[in-house]
């Protein structure tokens, strides 16, 4: 287990601390008394085979996978893709997990095997994605025969499996007709539920349980319906913080522990991006890869696995803070959430700051009611024309009209969800489903409830205004703006990236 995270209180001996804004890295001085929440240490990955085999052979609940397999069994391996982890894994542990399941299936003489990628509203996987994640061995054995498919939430061949409050739930036909389903996933946050469940159903069902009025009880019911269609065995790898390559080695260590190589890497990264803003950022950050320590691998029934894996992740990443802050400060690194985009789009930046970072806590918010979130990001209109066309249109055409989620739902959601061009991009061009940006905005507004302000340091003022936020040129300026609501001597907490801090308020 790596060194746990902790909270540092800035004093007169504390060095300037690393901050990230889009693609720019800086050292920023923080005032005396500022609390800095550091995530657990990032450490390199190790061989996960032993942990995976133990999870398959000694599950936390139910029979071992080998006892569920045999001749004539119709087996489907579901690979959960909930859009993470970012930066992507240098060697994706799901590859080894799938390979070990296939080896058990071969040993048991199972000859009807397919792989389904549970992408939900996220972009469907191309052949390149399949090969990168699952490896040449699996790809060459299954792709040519059409035995690896990405789930399509708009497909005409989805099958009904039951009703929830009069709404018919439809799911992937192959998975529904299987005798045994093995779900393979990664745990890199503390969210509830099985990440593959909503990745396998229709768009209408996803919208019903995760849209404007997100319904946890309905989501649980959908999970039960999906699980009832076949015998399901889940296996989840719990991963640690991202350990970056040598050119980004300074991101792996606390500032007072930087070695000469880390100092040189930071100086080179800063000068490279400053000298060649677009090209330099693309070269350094466009496709960063990281090693992730495998903290544990848990196998068994889906409910038990996802409860157990959540507790493992919590134990490794919880950082105790004294109280909710008046001002919460967050760095926002585009390469940490937008694939191939070193800066990141404004909507995804807001989601990262307000939902993924400020919202990552154990029940008690990290910023008090009436407090302020200060985030560092340029908020450039940096949308991918191919994968984020609905997001670009949402930002340009919808938000200037209204910020209210209910009005957006009533006026704009349905037309976007059924737009032929957006659906074509989703089905054929590996773009996100148009509903994804609507759901992101609903979660952003939920996370903003109770906040007095959201201020973007270095952010484009017009982009910030479109989202109902404000911009400031420097951190000091942001504090001055915030002082109007939190007073001249606020309690400040800085969430130190690029890893994830799980805040536990004592």
Coordinates of C-alpha atoms in Angstrom, one line a residue, residues 6-452:
X6 CA -2.4 13.9 4.2
X7 CA -3.1 17.6 4.9
X8 CA -0.3 20.1 5.0
X9 CA -0.8 23.5 6.7
X10 CA 1.3 26.1 4.9
X11 CA 3.8 27.9 7.1
X12 CA 6.8 30.1 6.4
X13 CA 9.0 27.1 5.4
X14 CA 6.5 25.7 2.8
X15 CA 7.8 26.0 -0.7
X16 CA 5.8 27.2 -3.7
X17 CA 3.4 24.4 -4.7
X18 CA 2.6 22.9 -8.0
X19 CA -0.6 24.0 -9.8
X20 CA -1.9 23.0 -13.2
X21 CA -4.2 25.1 -15.4
X22 CA -5.3 23.3 -18.6
X23 CA -1.8 22.5 -20.0
X24 CA 0.2 25.0 -18.0
X25 CA 2.2 24.0 -15.0
X26 CA 3.3 26.6 -12.4
X27 CA 4.6 26.9 -8.9
X28 CA 2.2 29.0 -6.8
X29 CA 2.8 30.5 -3.4
X30 CA -0.1 29.9 -0.9
X31 CA -0.8 32.0 2.2
X32 CA 0.0 31.0 5.7
X33 CA -2.6 28.7 7.2
X34 CA -3.8 27.3 3.8
X35 CA -4.5 23.6 4.1
X36 CA -3.2 21.5 1.3
X37 CA -4.8 18.1 0.8
X38 CA -2.3 15.8 -0.9
X39 CA -3.5 12.5 -2.4
X40 CA -1.9 9.2 -1.6
X41 CA 1.5 8.6 -3.2
X42 CA 1.7 7.5 -6.9
X43 CA 3.7 4.4 -7.3
X44 CA 4.5 2.2 -10.3
X45 CA 2.3 -0.8 -11.2
X46 CA 3.3 -4.4 -10.5
X47 CA 2.3 -7.7 -12.0
X48 CA -1.4 -8.2 -11.2
X49 CA -1.8 -11.9 -12.2
X50 CA -1.7 -13.2 -8.7
X51 CA -4.3 -10.8 -7.5
X52 CA -6.6 -11.6 -10.5
X53 CA -6.3 -15.3 -10.1
X54 CA -7.1 -15.1 -6.4
X55 CA -10.2 -13.0 -7.2
X56 CA -11.4 -15.5 -9.8
X57 CA -10.7 -18.6 -7.6
X58 CA -11.6 -17.2 -4.2
X59 CA -14.4 -14.7 -4.6
X60 CA -15.8 -12.6 -1.7
X61 CA -19.2 -14.1 -2.3
X62 CA -20.5 -17.0 -4.4
X63 CA -18.8 -19.8 -6.3
X64 CA -15.5 -19.5 -8.0
X65 CA -15.7 -18.6 -11.7
X66 CA -14.3 -22.0 -12.8
X67 CA -17.2 -23.8 -11.1
X68 CA -19.7 -21.8 -13.2
X69 CA -18.2 -22.7 -16.6
X70 CA -18.4 -25.9 -18.7
X71 CA -19.2 -27.2 -22.1
X72 CA -22.3 -25.7 -23.7
X73 CA -22.2 -22.5 -21.6
X74 CA -22.9 -19.3 -23.4
X75 CA -20.3 -16.8 -21.9
X76 CA -20.1 -13.1 -22.4
X77 CA -17.3 -11.0 -21.0
X78 CA -18.5 -7.4 -20.3
X79 CA -15.7 -4.8 -20.1
X80 CA -16.9 -1.8 -18.2
X81 CA -15.9 1.6 -19.6
X82 CA -17.0 4.5 -17.5
X83 CA -14.7 6.9 -19.2
X84 CA -11.7 6.4 -16.9
X85 CA -9.0 6.3 -15.8
X86 CA -7.3 9.4 -17.3
X87 CA -4.4 9.6 -17.9
X88 CA -4.9 6.2 -19.5
X89 CA -3.0 3.2 -18.2
X90 CA 0.3 2.4 -19.7
X91 CA -0.7 -1.3 -19.4
X92 CA -4.4 -1.7 -18.9
X93 CA -5.1 -4.2 -16.2
X94 CA -8.4 -5.1 -18.0
X95 CA -6.3 -6.9 -20.6
X96 CA -4.9 -9.4 -18.1
X97 CA -8.3 -9.8 -16.4
X98 CA -9.9 -10.7 -19.7
X99 CA -7.1 -13.0 -20.7
X100 CA -7.3 -14.9 -17.4
X101 CA -11.1 -15.3 -17.8
X102 CA -10.6 -16.6 -21.4
X103 CA -8.0 -19.1 -20.2
X104 CA -10.4 -20.4 -17.6
X105 CA -13.1 -20.6 -20.3
X106 CA -10.8 -22.6 -22.6
X107 CA -9.9 -24.9 -19.7
X108 CA -13.6 -25.6 -19.1
X109 CA -14.2 -26.2 -22.9
X110 CA -16.5 -23.2 -23.3
X111 CA -16.7 -22.5 -27.0
X112 CA -19.4 -19.7 -27.2
X113 CA -17.6 -16.6 -26.0
X114 CA -18.1 -12.9 -26.9
X115 CA -16.8 -9.6 -25.5
X116 CA -19.1 -6.6 -25.1
X117 CA -17.8 -3.2 -24.2
X118 CA -20.2 -1.5 -21.8
X119 CA -19.8 2.1 -23.0
X120 CA -23.2 3.6 -22.3
X121 CA -23.3 7.3 -23.4
X122 CA -19.5 7.4 -23.7
X123 CA -17.8 7.0 -27.1
X124 CA -17.9 3.5 -28.5
X125 CA -14.6 1.7 -29.0
X126 CA -12.8 1.6 -32.3
X127 CA -10.7 -1.4 -33.3
X128 CA -7.7 0.6 -32.2
X129 CA -9.2 1.2 -28.8
X130 CA -9.9 -2.5 -28.4
X131 CA -6.3 -3.4 -29.3
X132 CA -4.8 -0.8 -27.1
X133 CA -6.8 -1.8 -24.0
X134 CA -7.3 -5.6 -24.5
X135 CA -4.1 -6.3 -26.4
X136 CA -3.2 -8.0 -29.7
X137 CA -3.8 -11.4 -28.4
X138 CA -7.5 -10.8 -27.6
X139 CA -8.1 -8.5 -30.5
X140 CA -6.7 -10.8 -33.2
X141 CA -8.7 -13.7 -31.8
X142 CA -12.1 -12.0 -31.6
X143 CA -12.3 -8.8 -33.7
X144 CA -12.1 -10.4 -37.1
X145 CA -15.1 -12.6 -36.4
X146 CA -17.2 -9.8 -34.9
X147 CA -17.0 -11.3 -31.4
X148 CA -16.0 -8.0 -29.7
X149 CA -18.6 -5.2 -29.9
X150 CA -19.3 -1.9 -28.2
X151 CA -22.8 -1.6 -26.8
X152 CA -25.0 0.8 -28.8
X153 CA -27.6 2.5 -26.6
X154 CA -29.6 3.4 -29.7
X155 CA -29.6 -0.1 -31.3
X156 CA -32.9 -1.6 -32.6
X157 CA -32.0 -5.1 -31.3
X158 CA -32.0 -4.3 -27.6
X159 CA -34.4 -6.6 -25.7
X160 CA -36.9 -5.6 -23.0
X161 CA -36.1 -7.1 -19.6
X162 CA -38.8 -5.5 -17.4
X163 CA -40.5 -2.3 -16.3
X164 CA -39.7 0.4 -13.8
X165 CA -42.7 2.7 -13.0
X166 CA -44.1 2.1 -16.5
X167 CA -40.8 2.5 -18.3
X168 CA -39.5 -0.5 -20.2
X169 CA -35.9 -1.3 -19.6
X170 CA -34.0 -2.6 -22.6
X171 CA -30.5 -4.1 -22.6
X172 CA -27.9 -5.6 -24.8
X173 CA -29.3 -8.8 -26.5
X174 CA -26.1 -10.8 -26.3
X175 CA -25.7 -10.2 -22.6
X176 CA -29.3 -10.9 -21.9
X177 CA -29.2 -14.3 -23.7
X178 CA -26.0 -15.4 -22.0
X179 CA -25.8 -18.2 -19.4
X180 CA -22.8 -16.6 -17.6
X181 CA -21.7 -13.0 -17.7
X182 CA -18.3 -11.9 -16.4
X183 CA -18.1 -8.2 -15.8
X184 CA -14.5 -6.8 -15.8
X185 CA -13.9 -3.3 -14.5
X186 CA -11.7 -0.8 -12.8
X187 CA -12.4 1.1 -9.5
X188 CA -10.7 4.5 -9.5
X189 CA -13.3 6.4 -7.5
X190 CA -15.8 5.9 -4.6
X191 CA -19.0 6.0 -6.7
X192 CA -21.8 3.6 -5.9
X193 CA -23.1 0.8 -8.1
X194 CA -21.8 -1.3 -10.9
X195 CA -20.2 0.7 -13.7
X196 CA -21.3 -1.8 -16.3
X197 CA -25.0 -1.7 -15.6
X198 CA -25.9 1.6 -17.3
X199 CA -23.3 0.8 -19.9
X200 CA -25.5 -2.0 -21.2
X201 CA -29.0 -0.5 -21.3
X202 CA -30.8 1.8 -23.7
X203 CA -30.5 5.6 -23.8
X204 CA -34.0 6.2 -22.5
X205 CA -33.3 4.1 -19.4
X206 CA -30.0 5.8 -18.8
X207 CA -31.7 9.1 -19.1
X208 CA -34.5 7.9 -16.7
X209 CA -32.1 7.1 -13.9
X210 CA -29.1 9.3 -14.5
X211 CA -30.6 12.4 -16.2
X212 CA -32.1 15.6 -14.8
X213 CA -33.7 13.8 -11.8
X214 CA -31.1 11.2 -11.1
X215 CA -32.8 8.4 -9.2
X216 CA -30.5 6.1 -7.1
X217 CA -33.4 3.8 -6.3
X218 CA -34.3 3.4 -9.9
X219 CA -30.7 2.8 -10.8
X220 CA -30.6 0.0 -8.2
X221 CA -33.7 -1.5 -9.7
X222 CA -32.2 -1.4 -13.2
X223 CA -29.1 -3.2 -11.8
X224 CA -31.3 -5.9 -10.4
X225 CA -33.1 -6.4 -13.6
X226 CA -29.9 -6.6 -15.6
X227 CA -28.4 -9.1 -13.1
X228 CA -31.5 -11.2 -13.2
X229 CA -31.1 -12.0 -16.9
X230 CA -28.1 -14.3 -16.4
X231 CA -25.6 -15.6 -13.8
X232 CA -23.2 -12.8 -13.2
X233 CA -19.6 -12.8 -11.8
X234 CA -17.9 -9.5 -11.3
X235 CA -14.2 -8.8 -11.1
X236 CA -12.9 -5.3 -10.3
X237 CA -9.3 -4.0 -10.0
X238 CA -8.9 -1.2 -7.5
X239 CA -6.2 1.1 -8.8
X240 CA -4.0 3.8 -7.1
X241 CA -2.9 7.2 -8.2
X242 CA -1.4 7.9 -11.7
X243 CA 2.4 7.5 -11.8
X244 CA 3.6 9.6 -14.7
X245 CA 6.5 9.0 -17.2
X246 CA 10.0 10.7 -16.7
X247 CA 9.1 13.9 -18.6
X248 CA 6.3 14.4 -16.1
X249 CA 8.0 12.9 -13.1
X250 CA 7.6 16.0 -11.0
X251 CA 3.8 15.2 -10.9
X252 CA 4.6 12.1 -8.8
X253 CA 6.2 13.7 -5.8
X254 CA 5.6 16.3 -3.2
X255 CA 7.5 19.5 -3.9
X256 CA 10.0 19.3 -1.0
X257 CA 10.9 15.8 -2.2
X258 CA 11.7 16.9 -5.8
X259 CA 15.1 15.5 -6.9
X260 CA 17.2 17.3 -9.5
X261 CA 15.6 15.2 -12.3
X262 CA 12.1 16.3 -11.1
X263 CA 13.2 20.0 -11.0
X264 CA 14.6 19.7 -14.5
X265 CA 11.5 18.0 -15.8
X266 CA 9.3 20.7 -14.4
X267 CA 11.5 23.5 -15.9
X268 CA 11.5 21.8 -19.3
X269 CA 7.7 21.2 -19.3
X270 CA 7.0 24.8 -18.3
X271 CA 9.4 26.3 -20.9
X272 CA 8.3 23.8 -23.6
X273 CA 4.6 24.8 -23.2
X274 CA 5.4 28.5 -22.9
X275 CA 7.6 28.6 -26.0
X276 CA 5.2 26.5 -28.2
X277 CA 1.8 26.9 -26.6
X278 CA -0.2 24.6 -28.8
X279 CA 2.4 22.3 -30.2
X280 CA 4.3 22.1 -26.9
X281 CA 1.2 21.2 -25.0
X282 CA 0.2 18.6 -27.6
X283 CA 3.6 17.0 -27.6
X284 CA 3.8 16.9 -23.8
X285 CA 0.3 16.1 -22.7
X286 CA -1.9 15.0 -25.7
X287 CA -1.7 11.3 -24.8
X288 CA -0.1 10.9 -21.4
X289 CA 0.1 7.5 -20.0
X290 CA 0.6 6.4 -16.4
X291 CA 1.3 3.4 -14.3
X292 CA -1.3 2.6 -11.7
X293 CA -0.6 0.4 -8.7
X294 CA -3.1 -2.4 -8.4
X295 CA -4.3 -2.1 -4.8
X296 CA -6.5 -5.1 -4.9
X297 CA -8.6 -7.2 -7.3
X298 CA -12.1 -8.3 -6.0
X299 CA -14.3 -11.0 -7.5
X300 CA -17.7 -12.4 -6.8
X301 CA -21.3 -11.2 -7.0
X302 CA -21.7 -7.7 -8.4
X303 CA -23.2 -6.1 -5.3
X304 CA -20.5 -7.6 -3.0
X305 CA -17.7 -6.8 -5.3
X306 CA -18.6 -3.2 -5.8
X307 CA -19.2 -2.7 -2.1
X308 CA -15.8 -4.3 -1.2
X309 CA -13.9 -2.5 -4.0
X310 CA -15.3 0.8 -2.9
X311 CA -14.1 0.3 0.7
X312 CA -10.6 -0.6 -0.6
X313 CA -10.5 2.5 -2.6
X314 CA -11.7 4.6 0.3
X315 CA -9.2 3.1 2.7
X316 CA -6.4 4.0 0.3
X317 CA -7.4 7.5 -0.7
X318 CA -9.3 9.1 2.2
X319 CA -7.7 12.2 3.5
X320 CA -9.0 13.7 6.8
X321 CA -9.6 17.5 6.8
X322 CA -10.6 19.5 9.8
X323 CA -13.7 21.2 8.5
X324 CA -15.4 22.4 5.3
X325 CA -13.5 25.3 3.8
X326 CA -14.7 28.8 3.0
X327 CA -12.7 28.7 -0.2
X328 CA -11.8 25.4 -2.0
X329 CA -9.0 25.7 -4.6
X330 CA -8.5 23.1 -7.4
X331 CA -6.1 22.7 -10.3
X332 CA -7.8 21.4 -13.5
X333 CA -5.5 19.4 -15.8
X334 CA -7.1 18.9 -19.3
X335 CA -5.1 15.8 -20.0
X336 CA -6.6 14.3 -16.9
X337 CA -10.1 14.1 -18.3
X338 CA -10.2 14.9 -22.1
X339 CA -8.6 12.2 -24.2
X340 CA -6.1 13.7 -26.7
X341 CA -6.9 17.3 -25.5
X342 CA -4.1 18.7 -23.3
X343 CA -6.2 21.8 -22.3
X344 CA -9.7 20.3 -22.0
X345 CA -13.1 21.8 -22.8
X346 CA -14.9 24.3 -20.5
X347 CA -17.8 22.0 -19.6
X348 CA -15.5 19.0 -18.8
X349 CA -13.2 21.4 -16.8
X350 CA -16.2 22.5 -14.8
X351 CA -17.3 18.9 -14.2
X352 CA -13.8 18.0 -13.1
X353 CA -13.5 20.9 -10.7
X354 CA -17.0 20.8 -9.2
X355 CA -18.0 17.2 -9.4
X356 CA -14.9 15.0 -9.6
X357 CA -12.8 17.1 -7.2
X358 CA -15.0 19.2 -4.9
X359 CA -17.6 16.5 -4.9
X360 CA -15.2 13.7 -3.9
X361 CA -16.0 13.4 -0.2
X362 CA -17.5 11.1 2.4
X363 CA -20.8 12.8 2.9
X364 CA -19.7 16.2 4.3
X365 CA -18.8 18.7 1.6
X366 CA -15.3 20.0 1.3
X367 CA -16.6 23.6 1.0
X368 CA -19.2 25.0 3.3
X369 CA -22.6 26.2 2.3
X370 CA -22.2 29.7 0.9
X371 CA -18.5 29.1 0.2
X372 CA -16.5 29.6 -3.0
X373 CA -14.7 27.2 -5.4
X374 CA -11.7 28.7 -7.1
X375 CA -10.5 26.6 -10.1
X376 CA -7.5 27.0 -12.3
X377 CA -8.2 26.6 -16.0
X378 CA -8.2 28.8 -19.2
X379 CA -11.7 27.8 -20.3
X380 CA -10.8 28.0 -23.9
X381 CA -13.5 26.8 -26.3
X382 CA -11.5 23.7 -27.0
X383 CA -14.0 21.1 -28.2
X384 CA -13.2 18.2 -30.5
X385 CA -15.2 18.6 -33.7
X386 CA -15.6 14.8 -34.0
X387 CA -16.1 13.5 -30.5
X388 CA -17.6 16.6 -28.8
X389 CA -19.8 18.2 -31.4
X390 CA -22.9 18.1 -29.1
X391 CA -20.9 19.6 -26.3
X392 CA -19.7 22.5 -28.5
X393 CA -23.2 23.2 -29.7
X394 CA -24.5 23.0 -26.1
X395 CA -22.0 25.5 -24.9
X396 CA -22.6 27.9 -27.9
X397 CA -26.3 27.6 -28.3
X398 CA -27.9 26.3 -25.1
X399 CA -26.1 27.9 -22.1
X400 CA -26.4 31.4 -23.5
X401 CA -30.2 30.9 -23.5
X402 CA -30.5 29.5 -20.0
X403 CA -28.5 27.8 -17.2
X404 CA -31.5 26.2 -15.6
X405 CA -31.4 22.4 -15.9
X406 CA -35.2 22.0 -15.9
X407 CA -35.6 24.5 -18.7
X408 CA -32.7 23.0 -20.6
X409 CA -34.4 19.6 -20.2
X410 CA -37.7 20.8 -21.5
X411 CA -36.5 22.9 -24.4
X412 CA -33.4 21.3 -25.7
X413 CA -32.7 17.8 -24.5
X414 CA -35.2 15.8 -26.7
X415 CA -34.2 17.4 -30.0
X416 CA -30.5 16.8 -29.3
X417 CA -31.0 13.3 -28.1
X418 CA -32.7 12.3 -31.4
X419 CA -30.6 14.5 -33.8
X420 CA -29.7 12.3 -36.7
X421 CA -26.2 13.9 -37.1
X422 CA -25.3 13.5 -33.5
X423 CA -26.5 9.9 -33.5
X424 CA -24.5 9.2 -36.6
X425 CA -21.4 10.6 -35.0
X426 CA -22.1 8.4 -31.9
X427 CA -22.8 5.2 -33.9
X428 CA -20.2 5.5 -36.7
X429 CA -17.6 8.1 -35.7
X430 CA -16.9 7.2 -32.1
X431 CA -18.3 10.4 -30.6
X432 CA -20.0 10.7 -27.2
X433 CA -23.8 10.3 -27.2
X434 CA -25.5 13.8 -27.2
X435 CA -27.2 13.1 -23.8
X436 CA -23.8 12.9 -22.2
X437 CA -23.2 16.7 -22.1
X438 CA -26.7 17.3 -20.7
X439 CA -26.1 14.9 -17.9
X440 CA -22.7 16.6 -17.2
X441 CA -24.4 20.0 -17.0
X442 CA -27.1 18.6 -14.6
X443 CA -24.4 17.3 -12.3
X444 CA -22.4 20.6 -12.5
X445 CA -25.4 22.5 -11.4
X446 CA -26.2 20.1 -8.6
X447 CA -22.6 20.5 -7.4
X448 CA -22.9 24.3 -7.5
X449 CA -26.0 24.3 -5.3
X450 CA -25.2 26.2 -2.1
X451 CA -22.0 27.8 -3.5
X452 CA -21.8 31.6 -3.4

